[in-house]
CSV table of C-alpha atoms in Angstrom, one decimal:
chain,number,residue,atom,x,y,z
E,24,MET,CA,-26.8,13.4,2.5
E,25,ILE,CA,-23.1,14.1,2.8
E,26,TYR,CA,-23.4,14.5,6.5
E,27,LEU,CA,-25.1,11.1,6.8
E,28,LYS,CA,-22.2,9.6,4.9
E,29,ILE,CA,-19.7,11.3,7.2
E,30,ILE,CA,-21.5,10.0,10.3
E,31,CYS,CA,-21.6,6.5,8.9
E,32,TYR,CA,-17.9,6.6,8.1
E,33,GLU,CA,-17.0,7.9,11.5
E,34,PHE,CA,-19.1,5.2,13.2
E,35,PHE,CA,-17.4,2.6,11.0
E,36,MET,CA,-14.0,3.8,12.0
E,37,TRP,CA,-14.8,3.6,15.7
E,38,LEU,CA,-16.3,0.1,15.2
E,39,LEU,CA,-13.2,-1.0,13.3
E,40,ALA,CA,-11.0,0.4,16.2
E,41,LEU,CA,-12.9,-1.7,18.7
E,42,VAL,CA,-12.7,-4.8,16.6
E,43,ALA,CA,-8.9,-4.3,16.0
E,44,LEU,CA,-8.1,-3.5,19.7
E,45,PRO,CA,-7.4,-7.1,20.9
E,46,LYS,CA,-5.0,-7.8,18.0
E,47,PHE,CA,-3.4,-4.4,18.5
E,48,LEU,CA,-2.8,-5.1,22.2
E,49,TYR,CA,-1.3,-8.5,21.4
E,50,HIS,CA,1.2,-7.1,18.9
E,51,PHE,CA,1.9,-4.1,21.2
E,52,LEU,CA,2.7,-6.3,24.2
E,53,ILE,CA,4.2,-9.5,22.5
E,54,TYR,CA,6.0,-8.1,19.4
E,55,LYS,CA,6.6,-4.6,20.8
E,56,LYS,CA,5.0,-3.1,17.7
E,57,TYR,CA,3.6,0.5,17.5
E,58,HIS,CA,5.5,1.7,20.5
E,59,THR,CA,6.9,4.7,18.6
E,60,SER,CA,3.9,5.4,16.4
E,61,PHE,CA,0.8,4.8,18.5
E,62,LEU,CA,0.9,7.9,20.6
E,63,LYS,CA,1.6,10.2,17.7
E,64,ARG,CA,-1.1,8.6,15.5
E,65,ALA,CA,-3.6,8.8,18.4
E,66,GLY,CA,-3.0,12.6,18.8
E,67,LEU,CA,-1.5,12.2,22.3
E,68,ASN,CA,1.9,13.6,21.2
E,69,PHE,CA,1.1,16.2,18.6
E,70,SER,CA,3.9,18.7,18.2
E,71,PHE,CA,4.3,20.3,14.7
E,72,PRO,CA,6.6,23.0,13.4
E,73,LYS,CA,5.3,26.1,11.7
E,74,LEU,CA,6.3,26.1,8.1
E,75,LYS,CA,6.6,29.5,6.4
E,76,LYS,CA,6.2,28.3,2.8
E,77,PRO,CA,3.0,26.7,1.3
E,78,VAL,CA,3.0,22.9,1.7
E,79,ILE,CA,3.2,19.9,-0.6
E,80,TRP,CA,2.1,16.8,1.5
E,81,ILE,CA,3.0,13.3,0.3
E,82,HIS,CA,1.5,10.3,2.1
E,83,ALA,CA,3.0,6.9,1.7
E,84,VAL,CA,1.6,4.3,4.0
E,85,SER,CA,4.5,1.9,4.5
E,86,LEU,CA,8.0,0.8,3.4
E,87,GLY,CA,7.3,-0.2,-0.2
E,88,GLU,CA,5.3,2.9,-1.0
E,89,THR,CA,7.9,5.1,0.6
E,90,LYS,CA,10.7,3.7,-1.4
E,91,ALA,CA,8.6,4.2,-4.6
E,92,ILE,CA,8.1,7.9,-4.0
E,93,VAL,CA,11.8,8.8,-3.3
E,94,PRO,CA,12.6,10.0,-6.8
E,95,LEU,CA,9.3,11.9,-7.0
E,96,ALA,CA,9.8,13.6,-3.7
E,97,SER,CA,13.3,14.7,-4.6
E,98,GLN,CA,12.2,16.0,-8.0
E,99,LEU,CA,9.3,17.9,-6.5
E,100,LYS,CA,11.6,19.6,-4.0
E,101,LEU,CA,13.7,20.8,-6.9
E,102,ALA,CA,10.8,21.7,-9.2
E,103,PHE,CA,9.0,23.7,-6.5
E,104,PRO,CA,11.6,25.3,-4.3
E,105,ASN,CA,9.0,27.8,-2.9
E,106,TYR,CA,7.1,25.0,-1.2
E,107,SER,CA,7.8,23.1,1.9
E,108,LEU,CA,7.6,19.3,1.6
E,109,ILE,CA,6.2,17.0,4.3
E,110,ILE,CA,6.0,13.2,4.3
E,111,SER,CA,3.5,11.2,6.3
E,112,SER,CA,3.6,7.5,7.0
E,113,ILE,CA,1.6,4.9,8.9
E,114,THR,CA,4.1,2.2,9.7
E,115,GLU,CA,7.3,2.7,11.7
E,116,THR,CA,9.4,1.1,9.0
E,117,GLY,CA,7.9,3.5,6.4
E,118,HIS,CA,8.6,6.4,8.7
E,119,GLU,CA,12.2,5.5,9.2
E,120,GLU,CA,12.7,4.9,5.5
E,121,ALA,CA,11.2,8.3,4.7
E,122,LYS,CA,13.5,10.1,7.2
E,123,LYS,CA,16.5,8.3,5.7
E,124,SER,CA,15.7,8.3,1.9
E,125,ILE,CA,13.8,11.6,1.8
E,126,SER,CA,15.9,13.7,4.0
E,127,CYS,CA,15.2,16.7,1.8
E,128,ALA,CA,11.7,16.9,3.2
E,129,ASP,CA,11.0,19.7,5.7
E,130,TYR,CA,9.1,17.5,8.1
E,131,HIS,CA,8.2,13.8,8.6
E,132,LEU,CA,5.2,12.7,10.6
E,133,TYR,CA,2.9,9.8,11.3
E,134,LEU,CA,-0.6,10.2,9.7
E,135,PRO,CA,-3.2,10.3,12.6
E,136,PHE,CA,-5.9,7.6,12.7
E,137,ASP,CA,-8.6,8.7,10.4
E,138,PHE,CA,-11.0,10.1,12.9
E,139,SER,CA,-12.3,13.5,12.0
E,140,PHE,CA,-11.2,15.4,15.2
E,141,LEU,CA,-7.6,14.1,14.7
E,142,THR,CA,-7.1,14.7,11.0
E,143,LYS,CA,-8.8,18.1,11.1
E,144,ARG,CA,-6.3,19.3,13.7
E,145,VAL,CA,-3.3,18.2,11.7
E,146,VAL,CA,-4.5,19.4,8.3
E,147,SER,CA,-5.6,22.7,9.7
E,148,HIS,CA,-2.1,23.2,11.1
E,149,PHE,CA,-0.3,22.6,7.8
E,150,SER,CA,-3.0,23.8,5.4
E,151,PRO,CA,-1.5,22.0,2.4
E,152,SER,CA,-1.7,23.3,-1.1
E,153,LEU,CA,-1.2,19.9,-2.7
E,154,VAL,CA,-1.8,16.4,-1.2
E,155,LEU,CA,-0.4,13.4,-2.9
E,156,LEU,CA,-1.4,9.8,-1.9
E,157,SER,CA,0.9,7.0,-3.0
E,158,GLU,CA,-0.7,3.8,-4.6
E,159,SER,CA,-3.9,3.0,-2.8
E,160,ASP,CA,-4.2,4.3,0.7
E,161,PHE,CA,-7.5,6.2,0.8
E,162,TRP,CA,-8.5,8.0,4.0
E,163,PHE,CA,-11.8,9.8,3.7
E,164,ASN,CA,-11.6,12.2,6.7
E,165,PHE,CA,-8.0,13.2,5.9
E,166,LEU,CA,-8.8,13.9,2.2
E,167,ARG,CA,-12.1,15.6,3.1
E,168,HIS,CA,-10.4,18.1,5.5
E,169,ALA,CA,-7.5,18.6,3.1
E,170,LYS,CA,-10.1,19.6,0.4
E,171,LYS,CA,-11.8,21.9,2.8
E,172,ALA,CA,-8.5,23.6,3.5
E,173,GLY,CA,-8.2,24.3,-0.2
E,174,ALA,CA,-5.8,21.6,-1.2
E,175,LYS,CA,-5.6,20.0,-4.6
E,176,ILE,CA,-5.5,16.2,-4.3
E,177,ALA,CA,-3.8,13.6,-6.5
E,178,LEU,CA,-3.1,9.9,-6.5
E,179,VAL,CA,0.4,9.1,-7.6
E,180,ASN,CA,1.7,5.7,-8.6
E,181,GLY,CA,-2.0,4.7,-8.4
E,182,LYS,CA,-3.2,1.1,-8.3
E,183,LEU,CA,-6.4,-0.7,-7.5
E,184,SER,CA,-6.8,-4.4,-7.0
E,185,SER,CA,-9.8,-6.2,-8.5
E,186,LYS,CA,-11.0,-7.1,-5.0
E,187,SER,CA,-10.9,-3.4,-3.9
E,188,ALA,CA,-12.6,-2.3,-7.1
E,189,LYS,CA,-15.5,-4.7,-6.5
E,190,ARG,CA,-15.8,-3.4,-2.9
E,191,PHE,CA,-15.9,0.2,-4.1
E,192,GLN,CA,-18.5,-0.7,-6.7
E,193,GLN,CA,-20.7,-2.3,-4.0
E,194,ILE,CA,-20.5,0.9,-1.9
E,195,SER,CA,-20.8,3.3,-4.8
E,196,PHE,CA,-22.8,5.7,-2.7
E,197,PHE,CA,-19.7,6.3,-0.6
E,198,SER,CA,-16.9,5.7,-3.1
E,199,LYS,CA,-18.2,8.4,-5.4
E,200,GLU,CA,-18.0,10.9,-2.6
E,201,LEU,CA,-14.4,9.7,-1.8
E,202,PHE,CA,-13.1,9.8,-5.4
E,203,ASP,CA,-14.7,13.1,-6.2
E,204,LEU,CA,-12.2,14.6,-3.8
E,205,PHE,CA,-9.4,13.8,-6.2
E,206,ASP,CA,-8.3,16.3,-8.9
E,207,LEU,CA,-6.0,13.8,-10.6
E,208,PHE,CA,-5.2,10.1,-10.8
E,209,CYS,CA,-1.7,9.2,-12.0
E,210,LEU,CA,-1.9,5.4,-12.6
E,211,GLN,CA,0.6,2.7,-13.1
E,212,ASN,CA,-0.9,0.9,-16.1
E,213,GLN,CA,-3.9,0.3,-18.3
E,214,GLU,CA,-5.3,-2.4,-16.0
E,215,TYR,CA,-5.6,0.0,-13.1
E,216,TYR,CA,-6.9,2.7,-15.5
E,217,GLN,CA,-9.8,0.5,-16.5
E,218,ARG,CA,-10.7,-0.3,-12.9
E,219,PHE,CA,-10.9,3.3,-11.9
E,220,GLU,CA,-12.8,4.1,-15.1
E,221,GLU,CA,-15.4,1.4,-14.1
E,222,LEU,CA,-16.0,3.4,-10.9
E,223,SER,CA,-17.5,6.2,-13.1
E,224,ILE,CA,-14.5,8.5,-12.6
E,225,ASP,CA,-14.2,11.2,-15.3
E,226,CYS,CA,-11.5,10.0,-17.8
E,227,GLN,CA,-10.2,13.6,-17.9
E,228,ARG,CA,-8.8,13.0,-14.4
E,229,LEU,CA,-7.2,9.7,-15.2
E,230,SER,CA,-3.7,9.3,-16.7
E,231,ILE,CA,-1.3,6.5,-17.1
E,232,THR,CA,2.2,7.6,-15.9
E,233,GLY,CA,3.9,4.3,-15.3
E,234,ASN,CA,5.3,2.8,-12.1
E,235,LEU,CA,7.4,5.1,-9.9
E,236,LYS,CA,9.3,2.1,-8.6
E,237,PHE,CA,11.0,1.9,-12.0
E,238,ASP,CA,12.7,5.2,-11.4
E,239,CYS,CA,14.2,4.1,-8.0
E,240,LYS,CA,17.9,3.6,-8.2
E,241,GLN,CA,19.7,1.9,-5.4
E,242,GLU,CA,23.2,2.7,-4.2
E,243,HIS,CA,25.7,0.1,-5.6
E,244,LEU,CA,28.5,-1.1,-3.3
E,245,LEU,CA,32.1,-1.0,-4.6
E,246,ILE,CA,33.9,-4.4,-5.1
E,247,LYS,CA,36.1,-3.5,-2.1
E,248,GLU,CA,33.0,-2.9,0.0
E,249,LEU,CA,31.4,-6.1,-1.0
E,250,GLU,CA,34.6,-8.0,0.0
E,251,GLN,CA,34.5,-6.3,3.4
E,252,TRP,CA,30.9,-7.5,3.9
E,253,ARG,CA,31.8,-11.0,2.9
E,254,LYS,CA,34.7,-11.0,5.3
E,255,LYS,CA,32.5,-9.5,8.1
E,256,LEU,CA,29.8,-12.1,7.6
E,257,CYS,CA,32.2,-15.0,7.0
E,258,LEU,CA,30.7,-15.7,3.6
E,259,ASP,CA,32.9,-18.1,1.5
E,260,GLY,CA,30.5,-20.3,-0.4
E,261,PHE,CA,27.3,-20.0,-2.4
E,262,ILE,CA,25.1,-17.2,-1.0
E,263,LEU,CA,21.3,-17.4,-1.2
E,264,THR,CA,19.4,-14.3,-0.1
E,265,ILE,CA,15.8,-14.6,0.9
E,266,GLY,CA,14.2,-11.2,1.2
E,267,SER,CA,10.9,-9.8,2.6
E,268,THR,CA,9.5,-13.0,4.1
E,269,HIS,CA,6.2,-13.2,5.9
E,270,PRO,CA,4.7,-15.6,8.4
E,271,LEU,CA,4.5,-19.3,7.2
E,272,GLU,CA,7.0,-18.6,4.4
E,273,GLU,CA,10.0,-19.5,6.5
E,274,GLU,CA,8.4,-22.7,7.4
E,275,LEU,CA,8.0,-23.6,3.7
E,276,PHE,CA,11.6,-22.8,3.0
E,277,ILE,CA,13.2,-24.7,5.9
E,278,PRO,CA,12.8,-28.3,4.5
E,279,ILE,CA,14.1,-27.1,1.1
E,280,LEU,CA,17.2,-25.5,2.8
E,281,GLN,CA,17.8,-28.7,4.8
E,282,LYS,CA,17.9,-30.7,1.6
E,283,LEU,CA,20.3,-28.2,0.0
E,284,TRP,CA,22.7,-28.3,3.0
E,285,LYS,CA,23.0,-32.0,2.6
E,286,VAL,CA,24.5,-31.5,-0.9
E,287,TRP,CA,26.1,-28.0,-0.4
E,288,PRO,CA,27.0,-27.8,3.3
E,289,ASN,CA,28.8,-24.4,2.7
E,290,LEU,CA,25.6,-22.8,1.5
E,291,LYS,CA,24.9,-19.5,3.4
E,292,VAL,CA,21.5,-18.0,3.6
E,293,LEU,CA,20.9,-14.3,4.3
E,294,LEU,CA,17.3,-14.0,5.4
E,295,ILE,CA,15.5,-10.7,5.9
E,296,PRO,CA,11.9,-10.7,7.3
E,297,ARG,CA,9.6,-8.1,5.8
E,298,HIS,CA,8.8,-6.9,9.4
E,299,LEU,CA,11.9,-6.9,11.5
E,300,GLN,CA,10.0,-7.3,14.7
E,301,ARG,CA,9.5,-10.9,13.7
E,302,ALA,CA,13.2,-11.6,13.8
E,303,GLN,CA,13.2,-13.4,17.2
E,304,GLU,CA,10.2,-15.5,16.1
E,305,VAL,CA,12.0,-16.5,12.9
E,306,ALA,CA,15.2,-17.3,14.7
E,307,LYS,CA,13.2,-19.7,17.0
E,308,LEU,CA,11.8,-21.5,14.0
E,309,PHE,CA,15.3,-22.3,12.7
E,310,SER,CA,16.7,-23.2,16.1
E,311,ALA,CA,13.8,-25.7,16.6
E,312,GLN,CA,15.0,-27.5,13.5
E,313,SER,CA,18.6,-27.5,14.7
E,314,ILE,CA,19.7,-25.0,12.1
E,315,HIS,CA,22.5,-22.7,13.1
E,316,CYS,CA,21.1,-19.2,12.9
E,317,LEU,CA,22.7,-16.0,14.0
E,318,SER,CA,21.2,-12.5,14.1
E,319,TYR,CA,23.1,-9.6,12.6
E,320,LYS,CA,22.6,-7.6,15.8
E,321,SER,CA,24.5,-10.2,17.8
E,322,PHE,CA,27.0,-11.2,15.1
E,323,ASP,CA,30.0,-9.2,16.2
E,324,LYS,CA,29.7,-10.6,19.7
E,325,GLN,CA,30.1,-14.2,18.5
E,326,GLN,CA,33.3,-16.2,18.3
E,327,THR,CA,34.8,-16.6,14.8
E,328,GLU,CA,34.1,-20.3,14.8
E,329,LYS,CA,30.4,-19.8,15.5
E,330,LYS,CA,30.2,-17.2,12.8
E,331,LYS,CA,31.6,-19.6,10.2
E,332,LYS,CA,29.3,-22.3,11.4
E,333,ALA,CA,26.2,-20.2,10.9
E,334,GLN,CA,23.9,-21.6,8.1
E,335,VAL,CA,21.4,-18.7,8.3
E,336,ILE,CA,22.3,-15.1,9.0
E,337,LEU,CA,19.2,-13.2,10.0
E,338,LEU,CA,19.6,-9.6,9.0
E,339,ASP,CA,17.4,-7.8,11.6
E,340,ILE,CA,18.4,-4.2,11.1
E,341,MET,CA,16.8,-1.7,8.7
E,342,GLY,CA,18.6,-1.0,5.4
E,343,LEU,CA,20.4,-4.3,4.9
E,344,LEU,CA,18.2,-5.8,2.2
E,345,PRO,CA,20.0,-4.0,-0.7
E,346,ILE,CA,23.3,-5.2,0.6
E,347,ALA,CA,22.1,-8.7,1.0
E,348,TYR,CA,20.9,-8.7,-2.6
E,349,GLN,CA,24.3,-7.5,-3.8
E,350,LEU,CA,26.1,-10.2,-1.9
E,351,ALA,CA,23.9,-13.0,-3.3
E,352,ASP,CA,24.5,-15.5,-6.0
E,353,LEU,CA,20.7,-16.1,-6.2
E,354,CYS,CA,17.8,-14.3,-4.6
E,355,ILE,CA,14.3,-15.3,-3.5
E,356,VAL,CA,11.7,-12.5,-2.9
E,357,GLY,CA,9.2,-13.4,-0.3
E,358,GLY,CA,5.6,-12.2,0.1
E,359,SER,CA,5.0,-14.4,-3.0
E,360,TYR,CA,4.6,-17.8,-1.2
E,361,THR,CA,1.6,-16.6,0.8
E,362,SER,CA,-1.7,-15.6,-0.7
E,363,LYS,CA,-2.2,-13.0,1.9
E,364,VAL,CA,0.4,-10.6,0.5
E,365,GLY,CA,0.5,-10.7,-3.2
E,366,GLY,CA,4.3,-10.2,-3.7
E,367,HIS,CA,6.9,-7.5,-3.3
E,368,ASN,CA,9.3,-5.7,-5.6
E,369,ILE,CA,11.1,-8.4,-7.6
E,370,LEU,CA,13.0,-5.7,-9.6
E,371,GLU,CA,15.3,-5.0,-6.6
E,372,PRO,CA,17.6,-8.0,-7.2
E,373,CYS,CA,17.6,-7.2,-11.0
E,374,GLU,CA,19.0,-3.8,-10.1
E,375,TYR,CA,22.2,-5.5,-9.1
E,376,GLY,CA,22.3,-8.1,-11.8
E,377,LYS,CA,21.1,-10.9,-9.6
E,378,PRO,CA,18.8,-13.7,-10.8
E,379,VAL,CA,15.5,-13.8,-8.9
E,380,ILE,CA,13.0,-16.4,-7.9
E,381,PHE,CA,9.5,-15.7,-6.7
E,382,GLY,CA,6.4,-17.6,-5.9
E,383,PRO,CA,2.9,-18.0,-7.4
E,384,TYR,CA,1.2,-15.3,-5.4
E,385,MET,CA,2.1,-12.1,-7.2
E,386,HIS,CA,-1.4,-10.7,-7.8
E,387,SER,CA,-0.3,-7.2,-6.5
E,388,GLN,CA,2.7,-7.1,-8.8
E,389,LYS,CA,1.5,-8.5,-12.1
E,390,GLU,CA,3.4,-6.0,-14.2
E,391,LEU,CA,6.7,-6.8,-12.5
E,392,VAL,CA,6.1,-10.5,-13.1
E,393,THR,CA,5.7,-9.9,-16.9
E,394,LEU,CA,8.8,-7.7,-17.0
E,395,VAL,CA,11.1,-10.2,-15.2
E,396,THR,CA,9.8,-13.3,-16.8
E,397,GLN,CA,9.8,-11.9,-20.4
E,398,SER,CA,13.3,-10.5,-19.9
E,399,GLU,CA,14.4,-14.0,-18.6
E,400,GLY,CA,15.8,-12.3,-15.5
E,401,GLY,CA,14.0,-14.6,-13.1
E,402,TRP,CA,11.5,-17.3,-12.6
E,403,GLN,CA,8.1,-17.7,-11.0
E,404,ILE,CA,8.4,-21.1,-9.2
E,405,GLU,CA,5.9,-23.0,-7.0
E,406,ILE,CA,7.1,-24.2,-3.7
E,407,SER,CA,7.0,-27.9,-4.8
E,408,LYS,CA,9.5,-27.1,-7.6
E,409,LEU,CA,11.7,-24.7,-5.7
E,410,TYR,CA,14.3,-27.2,-4.6
E,411,ASN,CA,14.9,-28.5,-8.1
E,412,LYS,CA,15.2,-24.9,-9.5
E,413,ILE,CA,17.7,-23.9,-6.9
E,414,VAL,CA,19.8,-27.0,-7.6
E,415,GLU,CA,19.7,-26.4,-11.3
E,416,LEU,CA,21.0,-22.8,-10.8
E,417,LEU,CA,23.6,-23.9,-8.3
E,418,LYS,CA,25.0,-26.3,-10.9
E,419,ASN,CA,24.7,-24.0,-13.9
E,420,THR,CA,26.7,-20.9,-13.2
E,421,PRO,CA,26.5,-19.6,-16.8
E,422,LYS,CA,22.7,-19.7,-16.8
E,423,ARG,CA,22.6,-18.0,-13.5
E,424,LEU,CA,24.9,-15.2,-14.5
E,425,GLN,CA,23.2,-14.8,-17.9
E,426,ALA,CA,19.8,-14.4,-16.1
E,427,GLY,CA,21.2,-11.8,-13.8
E,428,GLN,CA,22.6,-9.8,-16.7
E,429,LYS,CA,19.3,-9.9,-18.6
E,430,GLY,CA,17.4,-8.7,-15.6
E,431,LYS,CA,19.9,-5.9,-15.1
E,432,GLU,CA,19.5,-4.7,-18.7
E,433,MET,CA,15.7,-4.8,-18.4
E,434,ARG,CA,15.9,-2.8,-15.2
E,435,GLN,CA,18.1,-0.1,-16.8
E,436,ASN,CA,15.6,0.5,-19.6
E,437,LEU,CA,12.8,1.4,-17.2
E,438,SER,CA,12.3,5.0,-16.3
E,439,GLY,CA,10.3,8.2,-17.0
E,440,SER,CA,7.3,7.9,-14.6
E,441,THR,CA,8.6,10.6,-12.3
E,442,GLU,CA,8.8,13.2,-15.1
E,443,LYS,CA,5.4,12.3,-16.5
E,444,THR,CA,3.9,12.6,-13.0
E,445,ILE,CA,5.5,16.0,-12.2
E,446,ALA,CA,4.3,17.4,-15.6
E,447,LEU,CA,0.7,16.5,-14.7
E,448,LEU,CA,1.1,17.9,-11.1
E,449,LYS,CA,2.4,21.3,-12.2
E,450,PRO,CA,-1.0,22.7,-13.3
E,451,LEU,CA,-2.4,21.9,-9.9
E,452,LEU,CA,0.0,24.3,-8.2
E,453,LYS,CA,-0.7,27.2,-10.6
E,454,LYS,CA,-2.9,29.8,-9.1
């Protein structure tokens, strides 16, 4: 029976690849996406080092998941010095973030497409002792071959949306096979615990360890460094940072910004798309509305007068989002004004004592919404009320500063998930 399931899954993966091919080619040719990752994920450029120590393998699909596992990866390296650590990613932004933030790892790689002949080759090469998956990226062939190679498998910072839970219940004949591969589930909260429990997973393998994102501490710029950035970007008025935007969100923000500029002409907007390959597309949107927009890549080449005239500065280089939040007087976190995403990490502005606004679509970040709203560090605002809320905060500096301080205090009190997770992982590495 298991062989029939494997054949069905393999057939599904090939079918999915054929269906996705036109969209892939469009993004490959038009947006220049996947140029770095495709050959490596397709097995056409496999070249791996020989690691002398046994391997702990952490897989984090993209940027958000990678950021979340930074403290865990660092602590694992310290707790298990006799093991090599490798980090795999799927997206190019996640891969670059892993190389930058988890430089202690012995190797970084792209996870191959989940075809049996590809994953078997990579897993056989590294023969991991422990495989950790971050959040909810389940790849059957990868996990199956890791288990065959003798690896213990755990989900860390685990989560499961209600939509995914229903899908897994509908294909229980397959999902049971998938989740039986796991030795341990370290989950973010009680809500996710219940969803995994409803999939008939043994409660002895389920534990609530909290959200690893709460343990992530960002580097804070010195006052002198912040002043240097303000001077570099010609920032002398109110600064609104809009981070992690997705398609259609910028179009929603444009009419609101145009109204704001009529009242506050010196308002500067720092905008960071979630996927930086969209930067040119976003710049065209602003230009079409006669909004002065400059990209960070070309900023130094512009004349001082043009820099000062810029209403929107498009930060189109990796790693600038934390700086943009620190420069801001008020932050808006994207991915929350489109139902297709479900929100991003609204704790990031709180880290720096900045008040944060986010939209109605936060179904992937419910816990964060509760934390931020209950602490009064930010507000969940519909697009129709966004202009009025921004105006209120522009006029009321004490309220804005107080919200930022409350969010910062809340953020400082969140920690401990990394230690709980490592304590549960230790028995898996005991022989």
